Coordinates of C-alpha atoms in Angstrom, one line a residue:
M1 CA 162.6 2.9 24.3
T2 CA 161.0 6.0 22.8
R3 CA 160.4 6.4 19.1
S4 CA 163.1 9.1 18.9
T5 CA 165.7 7.1 20.7
A6 CA 164.9 4.1 18.6
A7 CA 165.3 6.1 15.5
T8 CA 168.6 7.4 16.8
A9 CA 169.8 3.8 17.5
V10 CA 168.8 2.7 14.0
A11 CA 170.6 5.7 12.5
C12 CA 173.8 4.8 14.4
L13 CA 173.6 1.2 13.2
V14 CA 173.3 2.4 9.6
L15 CA 176.2 4.8 10.0
A16 CA 178.3 2.1 11.6
F17 CA 177.6 -0.1 8.7
L18 CA 178.3 2.5 6.0
L19 CA 181.3 4.3 7.6
P20 CA 184.6 2.4 8.2
S21 CA 185.9 1.9 11.7
A22 CA 188.8 4.0 12.9
A23 CA 191.0 0.9 12.7
S24 CA 190.0 0.1 9.1
A25 CA 190.3 3.7 8.0
K26 CA 193.8 3.8 9.4
E27 CA 194.6 0.5 7.8
R28 CA 193.4 1.9 4.4
V29 CA 195.6 5.1 4.7
K30 CA 198.8 3.1 4.5
Y31 CA 201.1 6.1 4.2
K32 CA 200.2 7.3 7.7
D33 CA 200.9 3.9 9.2
P34 CA 204.6 3.5 10.3
K35 CA 204.1 -0.3 10.5
Q36 CA 203.7 -0.5 6.7
S37 CA 206.8 -0.9 4.5
V38 CA 208.4 2.2 3.1
N39 CA 207.6 1.1 -0.4
D40 CA 203.9 0.5 0.4
R41 CA 203.7 3.9 2.1
V42 CA 205.3 5.6 -0.9
Q43 CA 203.0 4.0 -3.4
D44 CA 199.9 4.7 -1.3
L45 CA 200.7 8.4 -0.9
L46 CA 201.7 8.8 -4.5
S47 CA 198.4 7.3 -5.6
R48 CA 196.5 10.1 -3.7
M49 CA 198.5 13.0 -5.0
T50 CA 197.5 15.5 -7.7
L51 CA 200.0 16.6 -10.3
E52 CA 200.4 20.0 -8.5
E53 CA 201.1 18.2 -5.2
K54 CA 203.8 16.0 -6.9
I55 CA 205.5 19.0 -8.4
G56 CA 205.4 20.8 -5.1
Q57 CA 207.4 17.9 -3.6
M58 CA 210.0 18.4 -6.4
S59 CA 210.4 22.1 -5.4
Q60 CA 213.0 23.4 -3.0
I61 CA 212.7 27.1 -2.2
E62 CA 214.7 29.6 -0.1
R63 CA 213.9 30.2 3.6
A64 CA 213.2 33.9 3.0
N65 CA 210.3 32.9 0.6
A66 CA 208.9 30.0 2.6
T67 CA 205.9 31.8 4.2
T68 CA 202.9 29.8 5.4
E69 CA 200.9 31.0 2.5
V70 CA 203.5 29.9 -0.1
I71 CA 204.1 26.5 1.5
E72 CA 200.3 25.8 1.5
K73 CA 199.6 27.2 -2.0
Y74 CA 202.5 25.4 -3.8
F75 CA 202.6 22.2 -1.6
V76 CA 206.3 23.0 -1.1
G77 CA 208.3 19.8 -0.4
S78 CA 211.6 21.3 0.7
V79 CA 213.1 24.5 2.0
L80 CA 216.8 25.5 2.3
S81 CA 219.0 28.1 3.8
G82 CA 221.3 29.5 1.2
G83 CA 224.8 30.4 2.4
G84 CA 224.3 33.0 5.2
S85 CA 220.5 32.9 5.1
V86 CA 219.4 32.9 8.7
P87 CA 216.2 33.7 10.6
A88 CA 217.9 36.5 12.5
E89 CA 221.4 37.8 13.1
K90 CA 223.1 35.6 15.7
A91 CA 220.0 33.5 16.0
S92 CA 220.0 30.9 18.8
A93 CA 219.1 27.2 18.2
S94 CA 215.7 27.9 19.6
V95 CA 215.0 30.6 17.1
W96 CA 216.0 28.3 14.3
Q97 CA 213.7 25.6 15.6
K98 CA 210.8 28.0 15.9
M99 CA 211.3 29.0 12.2
V100 CA 211.4 25.4 11.1
T101 CA 208.4 24.5 13.2
K102 CA 206.3 27.2 11.7
M103 CA 207.1 26.0 8.2
Q104 CA 206.5 22.4 9.1
K105 CA 203.1 23.2 10.6
A106 CA 202.2 24.9 7.3
A107 CA 203.1 21.8 5.4
L108 CA 201.2 19.6 7.7
K109 CA 198.0 21.7 7.1
T110 CA 198.0 20.8 3.4
R111 CA 195.5 18.2 2.2
L112 CA 197.9 15.2 2.5
G113 CA 200.0 16.6 5.3
I114 CA 203.4 15.8 3.8
P115 CA 206.2 17.3 5.9
I116 CA 208.9 19.5 4.3
I117 CA 212.6 18.5 4.4
Y118 CA 214.7 21.5 5.4
G119 CA 218.3 21.6 4.1
I120 CA 221.4 23.6 5.0
D121 CA 225.1 23.6 4.1
A122 CA 226.5 22.1 7.3
V123 CA 229.8 21.3 5.6
H124 CA 232.3 21.7 8.5
G125 CA 229.9 21.7 11.5
N126 CA 226.6 23.5 11.4
N127 CA 228.6 26.4 10.1
D128 CA 225.7 28.9 9.2
V129 CA 224.7 29.0 12.9
Y130 CA 226.1 31.4 15.5
N131 CA 227.8 29.6 18.4
A132 CA 228.1 26.3 16.5
T133 CA 231.3 24.3 16.6
I134 CA 233.3 24.9 13.4
F135 CA 235.4 21.9 12.5
P136 CA 238.4 22.0 10.1
H137 CA 237.4 22.0 6.4
N138 CA 237.6 18.7 4.5
V139 CA 241.2 19.3 3.3
G140 CA 242.3 19.3 6.9
L141 CA 240.4 16.2 7.7
G142 CA 242.1 14.5 4.8
A143 CA 245.4 15.3 6.4
T144 CA 244.4 13.4 9.6
R145 CA 244.0 10.1 7.8
D146 CA 241.8 9.3 10.7
A147 CA 238.6 7.7 9.5
H148 CA 237.1 7.1 12.9
L149 CA 237.7 10.8 13.8
V150 CA 235.9 11.8 10.6
K151 CA 232.9 9.6 11.5
K152 CA 232.7 11.2 15.0
I153 CA 232.8 14.7 13.3
G154 CA 229.9 13.6 11.1
E155 CA 228.0 12.5 14.2
A156 CA 228.7 15.8 16.0
T157 CA 227.7 17.8 12.9
A158 CA 224.4 15.8 12.7
H159 CA 223.7 16.6 16.4
E160 CA 224.3 20.3 16.0
T161 CA 222.2 20.4 12.8
R162 CA 219.3 18.7 14.5
A163 CA 219.8 21.1 17.4
T164 CA 218.5 23.8 15.1
G165 CA 215.6 21.6 13.9
I166 CA 217.1 20.9 10.5
P167 CA 217.2 17.2 9.3
Y168 CA 219.1 17.5 6.0
T169 CA 222.6 18.8 5.1
F170 CA 224.2 19.3 1.8
A171 CA 227.3 17.3 2.8
P172 CA 229.7 15.7 2.3
C173 CA 231.5 17.2 -0.7
V174 CA 233.2 14.1 -2.2
A175 CA 235.0 15.9 -5.0
V176 CA 238.5 14.7 -5.9
C177 CA 240.3 18.1 -6.3
R178 CA 243.0 17.7 -9.0
D179 CA 244.0 21.3 -9.2
P180 CA 244.4 23.6 -6.2
R181 CA 243.6 26.7 -8.3
W182 CA 239.9 25.6 -7.9
G183 CA 238.1 27.8 -5.3
R184 CA 236.4 24.8 -3.7
C185 CA 239.5 22.7 -3.2
Y186 CA 239.3 23.0 0.5
E187 CA 235.9 21.2 0.4
S188 CA 237.7 18.2 -1.0
F189 CA 239.4 15.6 1.3
S190 CA 242.2 14.9 -1.1
E191 CA 243.6 14.7 -4.7
E192 CA 243.8 10.9 -4.2
T193 CA 240.7 8.9 -4.9
K194 CA 241.1 6.2 -2.3
L195 CA 241.6 8.7 0.5
V196 CA 238.4 10.5 -0.6
Q197 CA 236.6 7.2 -0.6
L198 CA 237.7 6.4 2.9
M199 CA 236.7 9.8 4.3
T200 CA 233.4 9.8 2.4
S201 CA 232.3 6.4 3.8
N202 CA 233.0 7.5 7.3
M203 CA 231.5 11.0 7.1
V204 CA 228.3 9.6 5.6
A205 CA 228.1 7.0 8.4
G206 CA 228.6 9.7 10.9
L207 CA 225.9 12.0 9.5
Q208 CA 223.3 9.3 8.7
G209 CA 224.2 6.3 11.0
D210 CA 225.6 2.9 10.2
V211 CA 223.6 1.0 7.5
P212 CA 222.4 -2.4 8.8
K213 CA 224.2 -5.4 7.3
K214 CA 221.2 -6.6 5.3
H215 CA 220.2 -3.1 4.1
P216 CA 219.8 -3.1 0.3
K217 CA 222.5 -1.2 -1.6
G218 CA 221.5 2.2 -2.8
V219 CA 218.5 2.6 -0.5
P220 CA 218.7 5.7 1.7
F221 CA 219.2 5.2 5.4
V222 CA 218.9 7.7 8.3
G223 CA 219.2 6.0 11.7
G224 CA 217.5 8.1 14.3
S225 CA 216.3 11.5 15.5
K226 CA 219.9 12.7 16.0
K227 CA 221.0 11.8 12.5
V228 CA 220.5 13.9 9.3
A229 CA 220.0 13.0 5.7
G230 CA 223.2 13.6 3.8
C231 CA 224.0 14.7 0.2
A232 CA 227.0 13.6 -1.8
K233 CA 228.2 16.4 -4.0
H234 CA 228.9 17.6 -6.7
F235 CA 228.2 14.9 -9.2
V236 CA 230.5 14.3 -11.0
G237 CA 234.1 15.5 -11.9
D238 CA 233.8 19.0 -10.4
G239 CA 237.3 18.7 -9.0
G240 CA 238.8 18.0 -12.4
T241 CA 237.8 21.0 -14.4
T242 CA 240.3 22.7 -16.8
R243 CA 242.8 24.9 -14.9
G244 CA 240.7 24.4 -11.8
M245 CA 238.1 26.9 -12.9
D246 CA 234.8 26.6 -10.9
E247 CA 231.8 25.5 -12.9
N248 CA 234.1 24.8 -15.9
N249 CA 234.5 21.8 -18.2
T250 CA 236.0 18.5 -17.1
A251 CA 237.7 17.0 -20.2
L252 CA 238.2 13.3 -19.4
S253 CA 237.5 10.0 -21.0
F254 CA 234.7 8.0 -19.4
H255 CA 237.3 5.5 -18.1
D256 CA 239.2 8.3 -16.3
L257 CA 236.0 9.9 -15.0
M258 CA 235.0 6.5 -13.5
R259 CA 238.5 5.8 -12.2
I260 CA 239.2 9.2 -10.6
H261 CA 236.0 10.9 -9.7
M262 CA 233.2 8.3 -9.5
P263 CA 234.4 5.9 -6.8
P264 CA 233.5 8.2 -3.8
Y265 CA 229.9 8.3 -5.0
D266 CA 229.8 4.5 -5.1
N267 CA 231.0 4.5 -1.4
A268 CA 228.3 7.1 -0.5
V269 CA 225.6 5.0 -2.2
I270 CA 226.8 1.8 -0.4
K271 CA 226.5 3.8 2.9
G272 CA 222.9 4.7 2.1
I273 CA 223.3 8.4 1.2
S274 CA 220.0 10.1 1.0
S275 CA 220.6 12.4 -1.9
V276 CA 223.2 13.4 -4.6
M277 CA 223.7 17.0 -5.7
I278 CA 224.6 17.6 -9.4
S279 CA 227.6 19.8 -10.3
Y280 CA 227.4 23.1 -12.2
S281 CA 230.3 21.9 -14.2
S282 CA 230.3 20.0 -17.6
W283 CA 231.8 16.8 -18.8
N284 CA 233.3 17.0 -22.2
G285 CA 231.1 20.0 -23.0
V286 CA 227.8 18.7 -21.7
K287 CA 226.3 20.3 -18.6
M288 CA 226.0 17.8 -15.8
H289 CA 222.5 19.0 -15.0
E290 CA 221.3 17.7 -18.4
N291 CA 223.5 14.6 -18.6
K292 CA 221.0 11.7 -18.7
F293 CA 223.7 9.2 -19.3
L294 CA 225.5 9.9 -16.0
I295 CA 222.5 10.8 -13.8
T296 CA 219.9 8.2 -14.9
E297 CA 221.8 5.5 -16.7
T298 CA 224.9 5.5 -14.5
L299 CA 224.0 6.8 -11.0
K300 CA 220.4 5.6 -10.8
N301 CA 220.4 2.4 -13.0
K302 CA 223.9 1.1 -12.9
M303 CA 224.9 2.1 -9.4
D304 CA 221.4 1.5 -8.1
F305 CA 221.0 4.7 -6.2
R306 CA 217.5 4.9 -4.7
G307 CA 217.6 8.3 -3.0
F308 CA 216.8 11.6 -4.8
V309 CA 218.9 13.7 -7.1
I310 CA 218.9 17.4 -6.4
T311 CA 220.2 20.4 -8.4
D312 CA 222.6 23.0 -7.1
W313 CA 221.4 26.5 -6.4
Q314 CA 219.5 28.0 -9.4
A315 CA 221.3 25.4 -11.6
V316 CA 218.5 25.2 -14.1
D317 CA 219.1 28.9 -14.9
R318 CA 222.8 28.1 -15.4
I319 CA 222.1 25.9 -18.4
T320 CA 219.8 28.5 -20.0
N321 CA 221.5 30.4 -22.8
P322 CA 219.1 32.6 -24.9
P323 CA 218.3 32.7 -27.7
H324 CA 219.3 29.0 -28.2
K325 CA 218.0 27.7 -25.0
H326 CA 215.3 29.1 -22.7
Y327 CA 214.3 28.4 -19.1
Y328 CA 211.2 26.4 -20.2
H329 CA 213.4 24.0 -22.2
S330 CA 216.1 23.9 -19.5
I331 CA 213.5 22.6 -17.1
K332 CA 212.5 19.9 -19.5
E333 CA 216.1 18.8 -20.1
T334 CA 217.0 18.6 -16.4
I335 CA 213.9 16.6 -15.5
H336 CA 214.5 14.3 -18.4
A337 CA 218.1 13.9 -17.3
G338 CA 216.9 12.5 -14.0
I339 CA 216.7 15.4 -11.6
D340 CA 214.2 14.8 -8.8
M341 CA 214.3 17.9 -6.7
V342 CA 215.0 21.4 -8.1
M343 CA 216.6 24.1 -6.0
I344 CA 214.6 27.1 -7.2
P345 CA 215.1 29.6 -4.4
Y346 CA 213.2 32.4 -6.0
D347 CA 211.6 31.4 -9.3
Y348 CA 209.3 28.7 -8.0
P349 CA 206.0 30.1 -9.4
E350 CA 207.4 30.0 -13.0
F351 CA 209.0 26.6 -12.4
V352 CA 205.8 25.0 -11.1
A353 CA 203.7 26.5 -13.9
D354 CA 206.1 25.5 -16.6
L355 CA 206.5 21.9 -15.3
V356 CA 202.8 21.4 -14.9
K357 CA 202.2 22.6 -18.5
Q358 CA 204.9 20.3 -19.8
V359 CA 203.5 17.2 -18.1
K360 CA 199.9 18.0 -19.3
D361 CA 201.2 18.6 -22.8
G362 CA 203.0 15.3 -22.8
Q363 CA 206.5 16.8 -23.1
I364 CA 207.5 15.2 -19.8
M365 CA 206.0 11.7 -19.0
L366 CA 204.1 11.3 -15.8
D367 CA 206.3 8.2 -15.0
R368 CA 209.3 10.5 -14.7
I369 CA 207.5 12.7 -12.2
N370 CA 206.3 9.7 -10.3
D371 CA 209.9 8.4 -10.1
A372 CA 211.1 11.7 -8.8
V373 CA 208.4 12.1 -6.1
S374 CA 208.8 8.4 -5.1
R375 CA 212.5 9.0 -4.3
I376 CA 211.8 12.1 -2.3
L377 CA 209.0 10.5 -0.3
R378 CA 211.2 7.4 0.3
V379 CA 213.8 9.6 2.0
K380 CA 211.1 11.4 4.1
F381 CA 209.6 8.1 5.2
T382 CA 213.0 6.5 5.9
M383 CA 214.2 9.3 8.1
G384 CA 210.9 9.3 10.1
L385 CA 209.7 12.8 9.1
F386 CA 206.1 11.7 9.0
E387 CA 206.2 10.5 12.6
D388 CA 208.4 13.3 14.0
P389 CA 208.2 16.4 11.8
I390 CA 208.5 19.0 14.6
P391 CA 212.0 19.8 15.9
D392 CA 212.9 18.5 19.4
P393 CA 213.6 21.4 21.8
R394 CA 215.7 19.0 24.0
L395 CA 218.3 19.0 21.3
T396 CA 219.1 22.7 21.4
K397 CA 221.8 21.9 24.0
E398 CA 223.8 20.1 21.4
L399 CA 224.8 23.3 19.6
G400 CA 228.4 24.1 20.5
A401 CA 228.5 21.4 23.1
Q402 CA 231.8 21.1 24.9
D403 CA 232.5 17.5 23.7
H404 CA 232.1 18.7 20.2
R405 CA 234.6 21.5 20.8
A406 CA 237.0 18.9 22.3
L407 CA 236.5 16.8 19.1
A408 CA 237.2 19.8 16.9
R409 CA 240.4 20.5 18.9
E410 CA 241.5 16.9 18.4
A411 CA 240.8 17.2 14.6
V412 CA 242.9 20.4 14.4
R413 CA 246.0 18.9 16.1
K414 CA 245.7 15.7 13.9
S415 CA 245.3 17.8 10.7
L416 CA 248.5 19.9 11.1
V417 CA 251.3 18.8 8.7
L418 CA 254.9 19.6 9.8
L419 CA 256.7 20.4 6.5
K420 CA 260.0 21.6 8.0
N421 CA 261.5 21.6 11.5
K422 CA 265.1 23.0 11.2
K423 CA 267.3 25.0 8.9
K424 CA 270.1 23.4 7.0
G425 CA 273.1 23.0 9.2
Q426 CA 271.1 23.2 12.4
K427 CA 271.5 20.3 14.8
D428 CA 268.3 20.7 16.9
P429 CA 264.8 20.9 15.6
M430 CA 262.7 24.1 16.1
L431 CA 259.7 22.3 17.5
P432 CA 258.3 21.7 20.1
L433 CA 258.4 25.3 21.4
D434 CA 259.4 26.1 24.9
K435 CA 256.4 27.1 27.1
K436 CA 258.6 28.8 29.6
A437 CA 260.4 31.2 27.2
K438 CA 260.8 34.7 28.7
K439 CA 259.6 36.6 25.7
I440 CA 258.1 35.6 22.3
L441 CA 256.7 37.3 19.3
V442 CA 253.5 36.5 17.5
A443 CA 253.0 38.1 14.0
G444 CA 251.0 37.8 10.8
S445 CA 247.5 38.5 9.4
H446 CA 246.1 35.2 10.6
A447 CA 247.5 35.1 14.1
H448 CA 244.4 36.8 15.6
D449 CA 241.6 36.4 13.1
L450 CA 238.9 33.8 13.8
G451 CA 237.2 34.4 10.5
S452 CA 240.3 33.7 8.5
Q453 CA 240.9 30.5 10.6
C454 CA 237.4 29.2 9.6
G455 CA 237.4 30.2 5.9
G456 CA 234.4 30.3 3.6
W457 CA 231.1 28.7 4.4
T458 CA 231.2 30.1 7.9
I459 CA 228.2 32.1 9.1
K460 CA 228.3 33.8 5.7
W461 CA 228.6 32.2 2.2
Q462 CA 232.0 33.7 1.6
G463 CA 233.0 33.8 5.2
E464 CA 234.5 37.0 6.7
T465 CA 237.6 38.2 8.4
G466 CA 237.6 39.3 12.0
N467 CA 236.8 38.0 15.5
N468 CA 233.1 38.8 15.7
L469 CA 231.8 36.2 13.3
T470 CA 231.2 32.8 15.0
G471 CA 230.3 33.8 18.6
V472 CA 232.7 31.5 20.3
G473 CA 236.2 30.3 19.3
T474 CA 239.9 30.7 20.1
T475 CA 242.4 32.5 17.8
I476 CA 246.0 31.3 17.4
L477 CA 247.2 34.2 19.5
E478 CA 244.7 33.5 22.3
A479 CA 245.7 29.8 22.2
I480 CA 249.4 30.7 22.5
K481 CA 248.7 32.9 25.5
K482 CA 246.8 30.1 27.2
A483 CA 249.5 27.6 26.5
V484 CA 252.7 29.4 27.7
D485 CA 253.8 30.0 31.2
K486 CA 252.2 32.9 33.1
K487 CA 255.6 34.6 33.3
T488 CA 256.1 34.5 29.5
T489 CA 255.7 37.8 27.7
V490 CA 253.8 37.5 24.4
D491 CA 254.1 40.4 22.1
Y492 CA 251.7 40.5 19.2
V493 CA 252.4 42.7 16.2
E494 CA 250.5 41.9 13.0
R495 CA 252.9 43.6 10.7
P496 CA 256.2 44.3 12.5
D497 CA 258.4 47.2 11.2
K498 CA 261.6 45.7 10.0
D499 CA 263.8 48.4 11.5
D500 CA 262.1 48.4 14.9
L501 CA 262.3 44.6 15.0
A502 CA 266.0 44.7 14.2
K503 CA 266.5 46.7 17.4
S504 CA 264.6 44.2 19.6
A505 CA 265.1 40.9 17.8
S506 CA 267.5 39.6 20.4
D507 CA 264.9 40.0 23.1
Y508 CA 262.8 37.2 21.6
E509 CA 263.5 33.5 22.0
Y510 CA 261.4 32.7 19.0
A511 CA 258.5 33.9 16.9
V512 CA 255.3 32.4 15.6
V513 CA 254.2 33.8 12.2
A514 CA 250.7 33.0 10.9
V515 CA 249.8 34.0 7.4
G516 CA 247.6 32.7 4.6
E517 CA 244.5 33.3 2.5
P518 CA 241.5 35.4 3.3
P519 CA 238.1 33.6 3.4
Y520 CA 236.4 32.7 0.1
A521 CA 234.0 30.3 -1.4
E522 CA 233.4 28.8 -4.9
T523 CA 234.2 30.9 -7.9
A524 CA 235.5 33.8 -5.8
G525 CA 238.2 31.5 -4.6
D526 CA 239.5 30.6 -8.0
S527 CA 243.2 31.6 -8.3
K528 CA 245.6 31.7 -11.1
N529 CA 248.7 32.4 -9.1
L530 CA 248.1 30.9 -5.6
T531 CA 250.3 33.4 -3.9
I532 CA 250.2 34.4 -0.2
P533 CA 248.6 37.8 -0.1
S534 CA 250.8 40.7 0.9
P535 CA 252.1 41.5 3.4
G536 CA 252.4 37.8 4.3
P537 CA 255.6 37.2 2.3
E538 CA 257.2 40.3 3.7
V539 CA 256.3 39.3 7.3
I540 CA 257.9 35.9 6.8
K541 CA 261.1 37.4 5.4
D542 CA 261.3 40.3 7.9
V543 CA 260.5 38.2 11.1
C544 CA 262.2 35.0 10.1
G545 CA 265.3 36.8 8.9
L546 CA 265.8 38.2 12.4
V547 CA 264.2 35.8 14.9
K548 CA 264.1 32.1 15.1
C549 CA 260.6 31.3 13.7
V550 CA 257.9 28.8 13.0
V551 CA 255.5 29.8 10.2
L552 CA 251.9 28.6 10.1
I553 CA 250.2 28.6 6.7
V554 CA 246.4 29.1 7.2
S555 CA 244.9 28.2 3.8
G556 CA 242.5 26.0 2.0
R557 CA 245.2 24.6 -0.3
P558 CA 248.9 24.6 -1.0
L559 CA 250.3 28.1 -1.9
V560 CA 253.5 29.3 -3.4
L561 CA 256.2 28.8 -0.7
Q562 CA 259.4 27.9 -2.4
P563 CA 260.9 31.5 -2.3
Y564 CA 260.4 31.7 1.5
V565 CA 261.1 28.2 2.9
D566 CA 264.8 28.9 3.5
Y567 CA 263.9 31.8 5.8
M568 CA 261.9 29.5 8.1
D569 CA 263.2 27.3 11.0
A570 CA 259.9 25.4 11.0
L571 CA 256.9 25.3 8.6
V572 CA 253.4 24.0 9.4
A573 CA 250.4 23.6 7.1
A574 CA 247.5 24.4 9.3
W575 CA 244.7 24.4 6.6
L576 CA 241.5 26.1 7.7
P577 CA 241.3 24.8 11.3
G578 CA 238.0 26.4 12.4
T579 CA 237.2 27.7 15.9
E580 CA 239.5 25.6 18.1
A581 CA 243.0 26.9 17.7
E582 CA 244.1 25.3 20.9
G583 CA 244.6 22.2 18.8
I584 CA 247.4 24.1 17.1
T585 CA 249.2 25.0 20.3
D586 CA 248.7 21.4 21.6
V587 CA 251.1 20.3 19.0
L588 CA 253.4 23.4 18.7
F589 CA 254.3 23.1 22.4
G590 CA 254.6 19.3 22.4
D591 CA 251.6 18.1 24.4
Y592 CA 250.9 16.0 21.3
G593 CA 253.2 15.0 18.4
F594 CA 252.7 16.0 14.8
T595 CA 251.0 13.2 12.8
G596 CA 249.3 14.8 9.8
K597 CA 250.2 13.9 6.3
L598 CA 249.7 16.0 3.1
P599 CA 246.3 15.1 1.5
R600 CA 247.5 16.8 -1.6
T601 CA 250.8 17.6 -3.5
W602 CA 252.5 20.8 -2.5
F603 CA 253.8 22.2 -5.8
K604 CA 256.9 24.4 -6.4
S605 CA 255.4 26.6 -9.0
V606 CA 251.9 27.1 -10.5
D607 CA 253.4 26.4 -13.9
Q608 CA 253.5 22.7 -12.8
L609 CA 249.7 22.5 -12.3
P610 CA 247.8 20.4 -12.5
M611 CA 250.2 17.9 -10.8
N612 CA 249.1 15.0 -8.8
Y613 CA 250.5 12.0 -7.1
G614 CA 251.3 9.3 -9.6
D615 CA 251.8 11.7 -12.6
K616 CA 254.7 10.9 -14.9
H617 CA 256.4 14.2 -14.3
Y618 CA 256.1 14.6 -10.6
D619 CA 258.5 17.1 -9.0
P620 CA 256.8 18.7 -6.0
L621 CA 258.1 20.9 -3.2
F622 CA 256.5 18.4 -0.8
P623 CA 255.0 15.2 -2.1
F624 CA 251.5 13.8 -1.4
G625 CA 251.7 11.9 2.0
F626 CA 254.6 13.9 3.3
G627 CA 254.6 15.0 6.9
L628 CA 257.4 15.0 9.6
T629 CA 256.5 13.6 12.9
T630 CA 257.4 14.6 16.5
K631 CA 257.0 12.8 19.8
A632 CA 254.7 14.2 22.4
A633 CA 256.4 15.5 25.5
G634 CA 253.4 14.4 27.6
H635 CA 249.6 14.9 27.6
K636 CA 247.9 17.6 29.7

C-alpha cells in the first residue's frame, strides 16, 4: 500500500466514524420515514422549522399567485383555486396536473421539502373543471334519502378531483338551511338536522374513505391515493341567519345552535374529516372567525377535532372595520380564536409580515402557532402527501368517466320529487308520459339550458346560462328527444305565443314545461321574494291553460308556486340536476318510478318564512317529506 492510498484509507475511516451512516441519518430524520408514527413525524418536522416556515404552512394563496418564486420565498403551505380560477380555459385533466406538479416541485425544493396541499371547491363533482361529471347539488341529494348513493357520489367526486392532481376539496357543506331565501340553500342537504347528519356522514366517507374501527375520534383520515381530504363547512349556523341573508347574524341560544346546526359537524369529526371551514356569518353578534369559544373550546377541545381549521376566502378582511378594527388586529383575533390555515388569496405578504411580528412581539404565543402547524402537518402526513406529492397521470381517465355519469343519472332520477300528478276531477294521472305520442311540445327557459340545470359553482363561481359551459352534458330537451319514439314530433318553443299556441294546441298530446331560477352563488342568490323569474309564470299559464302539461321546476330551493299549481296537470321539483338530464326522462317516461321526498318545506307565501318542519304554526303548500310515488313500467 502506498503512502497516498494509506492516507486515503485513514481519511475514509475517520469520515466513516464522524459522519452518520445513511441508515442512521434516515432514522434521525423521522419526518421523512413513513414507518414512524404520524405524531412522531409531526413533532420531528415541527422541531426543525423556523417561524417563517411555520407561518408559511398556515398560508393558503390563490392559484394565480402561486409562482415558483412565491412558493419558495414564503414557504407556502397551501394553494387554492377560487371559484372559476383555472390554469386555462377548458383545461384538460393533464393541464391541471401539470400546474399542480409545477407548484409541488417548487415546494419540495424548499429547505425542508414540505409539500403543498391544493384545494378546490368540488362541491357537486369536480365542478370547476371542463368535461367533469356535474352531480345534483346537495338539496337534490337530500331529496333522494339514499345514503349509499351519496357515499358513491363522494367517491366519484374524489376520483375526478384526483384526476386533476388535486388532493383537497372544500366539501361537504353541512349547513342546515332554515330559510330558503338564503343564496346558499341549495348547498344544504336539508332543513332537518338528522337528514343533514346522515348525508354528511356518507359524503365524508365517500370523499375520504371509511375510518377504521379503532381509529381515534377526531383524528383526520384519508384512505388512499384516490381519496381526497374533505372540509366540513361553514362552521357554524350559516344556514340559520336572520331572513336567510348570506354572511348575516344567527340569533340563537347556545342550546338551539347545538341542537340544530352543530350535530352534522360531530358526524364529520367522527368520520375523520380533515378540515373545518369557518363561516362568514356571526352568532349573536360575534363574527365566527373570531369566536374562540366555538372554534377552540367547543370544536377543538370538547368535540376533540384534530384536523385543521381554515378560514373562508379573505375572511380576515371581513372582520376588519376601520377605524375600530384594523387588519393587523383582525389577524391576531382570528389566530387567537383557533384558526390554523388562513385563506389569503392575494394579501399573503402583508399577512406573513404581520403574523411574524406579532409572534416575535409576544402578542401571539408560539404554542398557538405550533398547534396550528401541527394540525396542518398531521393532515398532510395522514393523506400520504410526503410519500406521493406528485399527481398520478394514470388518474386523468377518471375525469368524466362513464360510470360516474351513470351514477349522476341515477342521482337525478332519485332526486326528483313528484308534487302533483293530476288535476282535480281527473281520473287518470298525468305521468308517466307516453313515449309514442305523435306530437309533443317542450317549452320554458330551462328546457334547453345546461348552465341553468347545473346552477352556481359550475365552471364559474356564479355559474352561467347556456349550453357551452360544461363541455359534456344533456339538456332536458335533448333527453326528451332521446327518450321518445323516433316517429314522435318534438316541437321546442322557449316562449310560445299564446295566440299561436291556441291555434295548434289540439295537435299536441301533452307539453313539458321547464322553468326556474338562473344560476347564482352565495350573496348574489339571496332573494326576498323567491318568485320564478319572468316569463316563467306566463309560460306555465299559457301552455298549461291550453295543453295537458307537466311542469318541471329547476331551482335550488322552493319557489312561489301556489298561484300556478291549479294550471298544471303534473308538477315536479327537479332541483339543480347537473349534466345528466336523462335521469329526468327516465322517470317522466316511466322507466323508473318517482321516489324522491322533499328535503325541505315548500311554503305557500314568503310571508310564512322562516317555516320549518316541527314549527308550531306549520301550514305549507307541500310539507317536508312529501313526494308522490309512481311505479316503473319497466327498466331499459
